[in-house]
Amino acid sequence: MSKVISIAHPNFALIKYWGKADLKSNTPAMSSISLTIDTLSSTTKISKNRQTNENIWILNGKKQEQMRQLDPTLEYLNRISNYTSGCIIESNNNFPTSAGLASSASGIASLVTAYDRLFGLNLKLDSLVQASILGSGSAPRSLLGGFVILDAEIGLNCETICQPEDWPLSVLICITDYKEKTISSREGMEISRKTSPLYKSWLDSNKKDIQTAKAAIDEKSFNNLGEVAEKNCYKMLEVMKSSDPSINYLSKQTIDCINKVRKIRDKGVDLFYTLDAGPQLKIICKPEDKETIKRDLEKHPSVLSLVEANIGFGARVINES
Ligand code: PMV
């Protein structure tokens, strides 16, 4: 086989991780639960570099000067495959990169999946998780579809806890800004771990939030899930804010969107929302309410574009030759 193309989707955490247990292995300090979504995607083509030993990474058509984020993942995989030469990796995102839409998670998950097939490794999920986590702490969750837990308590166990078809919720993403973030999540969470007075209680409350969210997903209780997800998101934002220097990824447009979305909810529409390290607002709703919410948001001046999604599947190979 000379080249493999794979696809993976971003995932949005409903119970977040913000802080590492260990920087070298890039291990999250806490468990997280996410939703993999379907319409946004990263596609990665990988082939062996037959000219030089160099790894080449072309992201959205642009050759990257540094391999920094991919190197630990590639080194891990090369050790398993005993491969000492380079690879040519071409990744494309059909959505804004590094803008709080989890492009690194889907990018890394698609790379790991493509590499595994190119080298015929057939790795078990725990090795794919290890390879992915070295690139991004949230990337293992994009290996899988549906509602996914990445459990930091039990050796980074990553599994789907509810399949997309078992609870088909809808997602609307308000894009409020296309700019790349100025502080990476990796830098930001390290600042928070070292300086936020709220970091310890954030860490301590993780187990309970995970339990509550898991129970809500088991019972398919939309309201219970929404309540714990929003509280968890605001706790993370408080940790960011109380860091020194204070970290803020939200813009005025994000706040405008939140206010609008709350007004829609006050009218009796079931929805909840979440935010990550970026200004985009992600709304989770029932499929039957999507059109109503869309209509209300589409013309809002702070929404540059509105992306519709459903709950999606995990990373997979789409072409090999
Ligand atoms: O590991 P990263 O760099 O993908 O960080 C993810 C951080 C958050 O998106 C804010 C939370 C999460 O659990 O996805």
Short mmCIF file of C-alpha atoms and ligand atoms in Angstrom, two decimals:
data_model
loop_
_atom_site.label_atom_id
_atom_site.label_comp_id
_atom_site.label_asym_id
_atom_site.label_seq_id
_atom_site.Cartn_x
_atom_site.Cartn_y
_atom_site.Cartn_z
CA MET A 1 0.00 0.00 0.00
CA SER A 2 1.44 3.40 -0.85
CA LYS A 3 -1.09 5.86 0.50
CA VAL A 4 -4.03 5.94 2.88
CA ILE A 5 -6.66 8.62 3.40
CA SER A 6 -8.68 8.76 6.58
CA ILE A 7 -11.27 11.04 8.10
CA ALA A 8 -12.05 12.06 11.69
CA HIS A 9 -14.45 14.55 13.22
CA PRO A 10 -13.91 17.06 16.02
CA ASN A 11 -15.43 16.33 19.40
CA PHE A 12 -16.80 18.83 21.90
CA ALA A 13 -16.41 18.08 25.57
CA LEU A 14 -19.51 18.28 27.74
CA ILE A 15 -17.41 17.50 30.79
CA LYS A 16 -14.09 19.18 30.10
CA TYR A 17 -10.52 18.51 30.83
CA TRP A 18 -8.37 21.58 31.48
CA GLY A 19 -5.00 20.69 33.00
CA LYS A 20 -2.41 17.97 32.50
CA ALA A 21 -1.30 15.27 34.93
CA ASP A 22 2.00 15.00 33.08
CA LEU A 23 3.45 17.23 30.40
CA LYS A 24 5.75 14.71 28.72
CA SER A 25 3.07 12.07 28.15
CA ASN A 26 0.50 14.87 27.66
CA THR A 27 -1.89 13.02 29.98
CA PRO A 28 -5.04 14.87 31.09
CA ALA A 29 -5.36 15.39 34.84
CA MET A 30 -9.07 14.60 34.76
CA SER A 31 -11.65 12.58 32.89
CA SER A 32 -13.82 14.03 30.15
CA ILE A 33 -16.98 13.21 28.22
CA SER A 34 -17.49 14.44 24.69
CA LEU A 35 -19.72 14.35 21.66
CA THR A 36 -18.20 13.54 18.28
CA ILE A 37 -19.94 15.58 15.60
CA ASP A 38 -20.43 14.74 11.98
CA THR A 39 -20.32 17.61 9.50
CA LEU A 40 -16.95 19.10 10.45
CA SER A 41 -14.04 16.90 9.49
CA SER A 42 -10.30 16.54 9.08
CA THR A 43 -9.09 14.43 6.19
CA THR A 44 -5.51 13.16 6.25
CA LYS A 45 -3.53 11.52 3.49
CA ILE A 46 -0.31 9.76 4.47
CA SER A 47 2.41 8.18 2.38
CA LYS A 48 6.05 7.24 2.95
CA ASN A 49 8.61 9.87 2.02
CA ARG A 50 10.80 8.06 -0.50
CA GLN A 51 13.06 11.07 -1.20
CA THR A 52 14.37 11.96 2.27
CA ASN A 53 14.05 10.95 5.92
CA GLU A 54 12.13 14.12 6.58
CA ASN A 55 8.54 14.23 7.81
CA ILE A 56 6.55 16.70 5.76
CA TRP A 57 3.25 18.11 7.03
CA ILE A 58 1.01 20.10 4.70
CA LEU A 59 -1.96 21.56 6.59
CA ASN A 60 -4.76 23.12 4.56
CA GLY A 61 -2.40 23.33 1.56
CA LYS A 62 0.42 25.05 3.48
CA LYS A 63 3.70 23.33 4.34
CA GLN A 64 4.23 23.66 8.10
CA GLU A 65 7.61 24.90 9.31
CA GLN A 66 7.43 22.87 12.50
CA MET A 67 6.30 19.31 13.12
CA ARG A 68 6.15 19.96 16.88
CA GLN A 69 2.59 18.82 17.49
CA LEU A 70 2.87 15.71 15.34
CA ASP A 71 6.39 14.59 16.28
CA PRO A 72 5.62 12.75 19.55
CA THR A 73 2.77 10.85 17.87
CA LEU A 74 4.90 9.94 14.85
CA GLU A 75 7.84 8.91 17.05
CA TYR A 76 5.55 6.64 19.09
CA LEU A 77 4.12 5.02 15.95
CA ASN A 78 7.51 4.75 14.21
CA ARG A 79 8.86 2.86 17.23
CA ILE A 80 6.07 0.30 16.89
CA SER A 81 6.47 -0.06 13.12
CA ASN A 82 10.29 0.08 13.25
CA TYR A 83 10.16 2.77 10.58
CA THR A 84 13.09 5.14 10.49
CA SER A 85 12.28 7.20 7.42
CA GLY A 86 9.88 10.10 6.98
CA CYS A 87 6.23 10.45 6.04
CA ILE A 88 4.34 12.92 3.91
CA ILE A 89 1.17 14.01 5.69
CA GLU A 90 -1.45 16.17 4.01
CA SER A 91 -4.32 17.27 6.23
CA ASN A 92 -7.32 19.40 5.37
CA ASN A 93 -9.95 20.74 7.71
CA ASN A 94 -13.32 21.76 6.27
CA PHE A 95 -13.64 24.32 9.11
CA PRO A 96 -11.51 27.02 10.82
CA THR A 97 -8.26 25.66 12.28
CA SER A 98 -7.11 26.44 15.87
CA ALA A 99 -10.23 28.47 16.61
CA GLY A 100 -11.77 26.42 19.41
CA LEU A 101 -13.34 23.83 17.13
CA ALA A 102 -11.08 20.92 18.12
CA SER A 103 -9.21 20.79 14.82
CA SER A 104 -6.18 19.27 16.54
CA ALA A 105 -8.30 16.41 17.93
CA SER A 106 -9.74 15.48 14.54
CA GLY A 107 -6.42 16.10 12.77
CA ILE A 108 -4.44 13.84 15.09
CA ALA A 109 -7.12 11.11 15.21
CA SER A 110 -7.23 10.99 11.41
CA LEU A 111 -3.42 10.84 11.22
CA VAL A 112 -3.16 7.97 13.72
CA THR A 113 -5.89 6.03 11.89
CA ALA A 114 -4.21 6.52 8.49
CA TYR A 115 -0.75 5.62 9.80
CA ASP A 116 -2.08 2.45 11.44
CA ARG A 117 -3.46 1.26 8.10
CA LEU A 118 -0.49 2.37 5.94
CA PHE A 119 1.89 0.32 8.08
CA GLY A 120 -0.58 -2.54 8.60
CA LEU A 121 -0.22 -2.24 12.38
CA ASN A 122 -3.80 -3.04 13.34
CA LEU A 123 -3.24 -1.46 16.74
CA LYS A 124 -5.64 -2.00 19.63
CA LEU A 125 -7.63 0.98 20.86
CA ASP A 126 -5.40 1.59 23.90
CA SER A 127 -2.33 2.02 21.64
CA LEU A 128 -4.27 4.32 19.30
CA VAL A 129 -5.26 6.33 22.39
CA GLN A 130 -1.62 6.54 23.51
CA ALA A 131 -0.49 7.66 20.05
CA SER A 132 -3.25 10.27 19.79
CA ILE A 133 -2.89 11.71 23.26
CA LEU A 134 0.72 12.61 22.58
CA GLY A 135 -0.55 15.06 19.96
CA SER A 136 -3.60 16.40 21.78
CA GLY A 137 -5.23 15.45 25.08
CA SER A 138 -8.67 15.47 23.49
CA ALA A 139 -7.69 13.60 20.29
CA PRO A 140 -8.42 10.05 21.55
CA ARG A 141 -12.09 11.02 21.88
CA SER A 142 -12.23 11.67 18.10
CA LEU A 143 -11.16 8.07 17.43
CA LEU A 144 -14.67 7.07 18.49
CA GLY A 145 -18.21 8.13 17.67
CA GLY A 146 -21.19 9.17 19.77
CA PHE A 147 -20.80 10.17 23.42
CA VAL A 148 -17.27 9.27 24.42
CA ILE A 149 -15.58 9.07 27.82
CA LEU A 150 -11.84 9.42 28.27
CA ASP A 151 -11.36 8.13 31.78
CA ALA A 152 -8.26 9.44 33.54
CA GLU A 153 -9.01 7.33 36.63
CA ILE A 154 -8.76 3.97 34.92
CA GLY A 155 -5.63 4.16 32.79
CA LEU A 156 -7.00 6.42 30.06
CA ASN A 157 -9.77 4.09 29.06
CA CYS A 158 -11.55 5.60 26.06
CA GLU A 159 -14.95 4.27 25.04
CA THR A 160 -18.27 5.17 23.47
CA ILE A 161 -20.92 5.29 26.17
CA CYS A 162 -23.83 6.06 23.82
CA GLN A 163 -23.90 5.43 20.08
CA PRO A 164 -24.97 8.28 17.74
CA GLU A 165 -28.16 6.45 16.73
CA ASP A 166 -29.15 5.76 20.33
CA TRP A 167 -29.56 9.43 21.21
CA PRO A 168 -29.59 11.47 18.01
CA LEU A 169 -29.22 15.03 19.29
CA SER A 170 -28.45 17.99 17.06
CA VAL A 171 -25.64 20.49 17.35
CA LEU A 172 -25.52 24.07 16.10
CA ILE A 173 -22.21 25.90 16.14
CA CYS A 174 -22.19 29.69 16.08
CA ILE A 175 -18.96 30.80 14.45
CA THR A 176 -18.28 34.25 15.86
CA ASP A 177 -14.66 34.68 14.78
CA TYR A 178 -12.35 32.98 12.25
CA LYS A 179 -9.06 34.05 13.88
CA GLU A 180 -6.64 31.50 15.35
CA LYS A 181 -6.32 31.66 19.13
CA THR A 182 -3.31 33.44 20.59
CA ILE A 183 -2.76 31.12 23.56
CA SER A 184 -2.82 27.40 22.74
CA SER A 185 -4.87 25.15 25.05
CA ARG A 186 -1.65 23.44 26.06
CA GLU A 187 -0.11 26.73 27.25
CA GLY A 188 -3.37 27.97 28.74
CA MET A 189 -4.05 24.91 30.85
CA GLU A 190 -0.49 24.89 32.18
CA ILE A 191 -0.89 28.51 33.29
CA SER A 192 -4.16 27.55 35.02
CA ARG A 193 -2.68 24.49 36.70
CA LYS A 194 0.17 26.56 38.12
CA THR A 195 -1.68 29.72 39.09
CA SER A 196 -5.45 29.41 39.44
CA PRO A 197 -6.66 29.28 43.05
CA LEU A 198 -9.68 27.37 41.71
CA TYR A 199 -7.64 24.64 40.04
CA LYS A 200 -7.75 22.20 42.96
CA SER A 201 -11.52 22.39 43.41
CA TRP A 202 -11.91 22.08 39.62
CA LEU A 203 -9.90 18.86 39.74
CA ASP A 204 -11.74 17.59 42.82
CA SER A 205 -15.19 18.15 41.32
CA ASN A 206 -14.43 16.23 38.12
CA LYS A 207 -15.42 12.79 39.39
CA LYS A 208 -18.87 13.95 40.47
CA ASP A 209 -19.53 15.80 37.19
CA ILE A 210 -18.51 12.71 35.23
CA GLN A 211 -20.88 10.53 37.28
CA THR A 212 -23.76 12.98 36.86
CA ALA A 213 -23.22 13.29 33.10
CA LYS A 214 -22.88 9.52 32.67
CA ALA A 215 -26.13 8.95 34.54
CA ALA A 216 -27.88 11.63 32.45
CA ILE A 217 -26.65 9.98 29.23
CA ASP A 218 -27.73 6.53 30.45
CA GLU A 219 -31.20 7.89 31.25
CA LYS A 220 -31.21 10.11 28.15
CA SER A 221 -32.17 12.99 30.39
CA PHE A 222 -31.60 16.08 28.25
CA ASN A 223 -32.18 18.51 31.11
CA ASN A 224 -29.84 16.76 33.55
CA LEU A 225 -27.10 16.53 30.92
CA GLY A 226 -27.54 20.18 29.96
CA GLU A 227 -27.39 21.32 33.57
CA VAL A 228 -24.17 19.49 34.44
CA ALA A 229 -22.54 20.35 31.08
CA GLU A 230 -23.19 24.08 31.42
CA LYS A 231 -22.05 24.15 35.04
CA ASN A 232 -18.90 22.26 34.14
CA CYS A 233 -18.19 24.64 31.26
CA TYR A 234 -18.59 27.71 33.49
CA LYS A 235 -16.30 26.15 36.10
CA MET A 236 -13.62 25.78 33.43
CA LEU A 237 -14.13 29.39 32.32
CA GLU A 238 -13.73 30.53 35.95
CA VAL A 239 -10.49 28.55 36.25
CA MET A 240 -9.24 30.25 33.09
CA LYS A 241 -10.32 33.68 34.30
CA SER A 242 -8.74 33.28 37.75
CA SER A 243 -5.37 32.24 36.23
CA ASP A 244 -2.44 34.60 36.27
CA PRO A 245 -2.32 36.00 33.63
CA SER A 246 -6.08 35.72 33.28
CA ILE A 247 -7.15 33.72 30.21
CA ASN A 248 -10.16 34.58 28.10
CA TYR A 249 -11.04 32.99 24.77
CA LEU A 250 -14.49 34.57 24.48
CA SER A 251 -15.26 37.67 22.47
CA LYS A 252 -18.02 40.25 22.74
CA GLN A 253 -19.75 38.37 19.91
CA THR A 254 -19.63 35.14 21.96
CA ILE A 255 -21.36 36.87 24.88
CA ASP A 256 -23.97 38.35 22.51
CA CYS A 257 -24.68 34.85 21.20
CA ILE A 258 -24.97 33.41 24.72
CA ASN A 259 -27.50 36.10 25.64
CA LYS A 260 -29.50 35.40 22.51
CA VAL A 261 -29.45 31.64 23.12
CA ARG A 262 -30.62 32.13 26.71
CA LYS A 263 -33.53 34.20 25.43
CA ILE A 264 -34.48 31.38 23.06
CA ARG A 265 -34.36 28.96 25.98
CA ASP A 266 -36.49 31.29 28.10
CA LYS A 267 -39.17 30.98 25.42
CA GLY A 268 -39.37 27.27 26.31
CA VAL A 269 -37.01 25.67 23.77
CA ASP A 270 -34.89 22.85 25.20
CA LEU A 271 -31.23 23.55 24.58
CA PHE A 272 -27.91 23.84 26.34
CA TYR A 273 -24.56 25.19 25.23
CA THR A 274 -20.87 24.80 25.76
CA LEU A 275 -17.66 26.68 25.00
CA ASP A 276 -14.04 25.63 24.70
CA ALA A 277 -10.74 27.40 24.17
CA GLY A 278 -12.16 29.70 21.54
CA PRO A 279 -15.00 32.11 20.77
CA GLN A 280 -17.39 29.67 19.07
CA LEU A 281 -20.62 28.76 20.85
CA LYS A 282 -21.85 25.18 20.56
CA ILE A 283 -25.54 24.55 21.12
CA ILE A 284 -26.95 21.10 21.76
CA CYS A 285 -30.65 20.62 21.10
CA LYS A 286 -33.28 18.09 20.15
CA PRO A 287 -33.59 17.55 16.36
CA GLU A 288 -37.20 18.80 16.36
CA ASP A 289 -36.11 22.18 17.81
CA LYS A 290 -33.19 22.79 15.46
CA GLU A 291 -35.06 24.78 12.82
CA THR A 292 -36.61 27.14 15.41
CA ILE A 293 -33.22 27.86 17.00
CA LYS A 294 -31.59 28.25 13.58
CA ARG A 295 -34.19 30.75 12.44
CA ASP A 296 -33.60 32.86 15.54
CA LEU A 297 -29.84 32.78 15.26
CA GLU A 298 -29.25 32.99 11.52
CA LYS A 299 -29.76 36.71 11.27
CA HIS A 300 -28.03 37.59 14.53
CA PRO A 301 -25.23 40.10 13.77
CA SER A 302 -22.72 38.26 16.02
CA VAL A 303 -23.12 34.96 14.17
CA LEU A 304 -20.75 34.95 11.19
CA SER A 305 -21.94 31.52 10.19
CA LEU A 306 -24.00 28.74 11.65
CA VAL A 307 -22.80 25.17 11.28
CA GLU A 308 -25.31 22.35 11.64
CA ALA A 309 -24.23 18.93 12.82
CA ASN A 310 -25.45 15.68 14.23
CA ILE A 311 -23.64 13.24 16.42
CA GLY A 312 -21.02 11.54 14.31
CA PHE A 313 -18.92 8.43 13.97
CA GLY A 314 -15.32 7.72 14.86
CA ALA A 315 -12.16 8.02 12.76
CA ARG A 316 -11.98 5.72 9.74
CA VAL A 317 -10.05 5.01 6.57
CA ILE A 318 -11.85 6.24 3.46
CA ASN A 319 -9.37 5.38 0.73
CA GLU A 320 -6.27 3.26 0.28
CA SER A 321 -4.19 2.46 -2.78
O1 PMV B 1 -5.87 18.83 24.57
P1 PMV B 1 -6.45 19.94 23.79
O2 PMV B 1 -5.41 20.90 23.40
O3 PMV B 1 -7.24 19.47 22.62
O4 PMV B 1 -7.42 20.73 24.80
C1 PMV B 1 -8.79 20.58 24.91
C2 PMV B 1 -9.32 21.60 25.87
C3 PMV B 1 -10.80 21.84 25.85
O5 PMV B 1 -11.31 21.77 24.54
C4 PMV B 1 -11.06 23.27 26.37
C5 PMV B 1 -11.56 20.89 26.77
C6 PMV B 1 -11.77 19.49 26.26
O6 PMV B 1 -11.88 18.58 27.13
O7 PMV B 1 -11.87 19.29 25.05
#
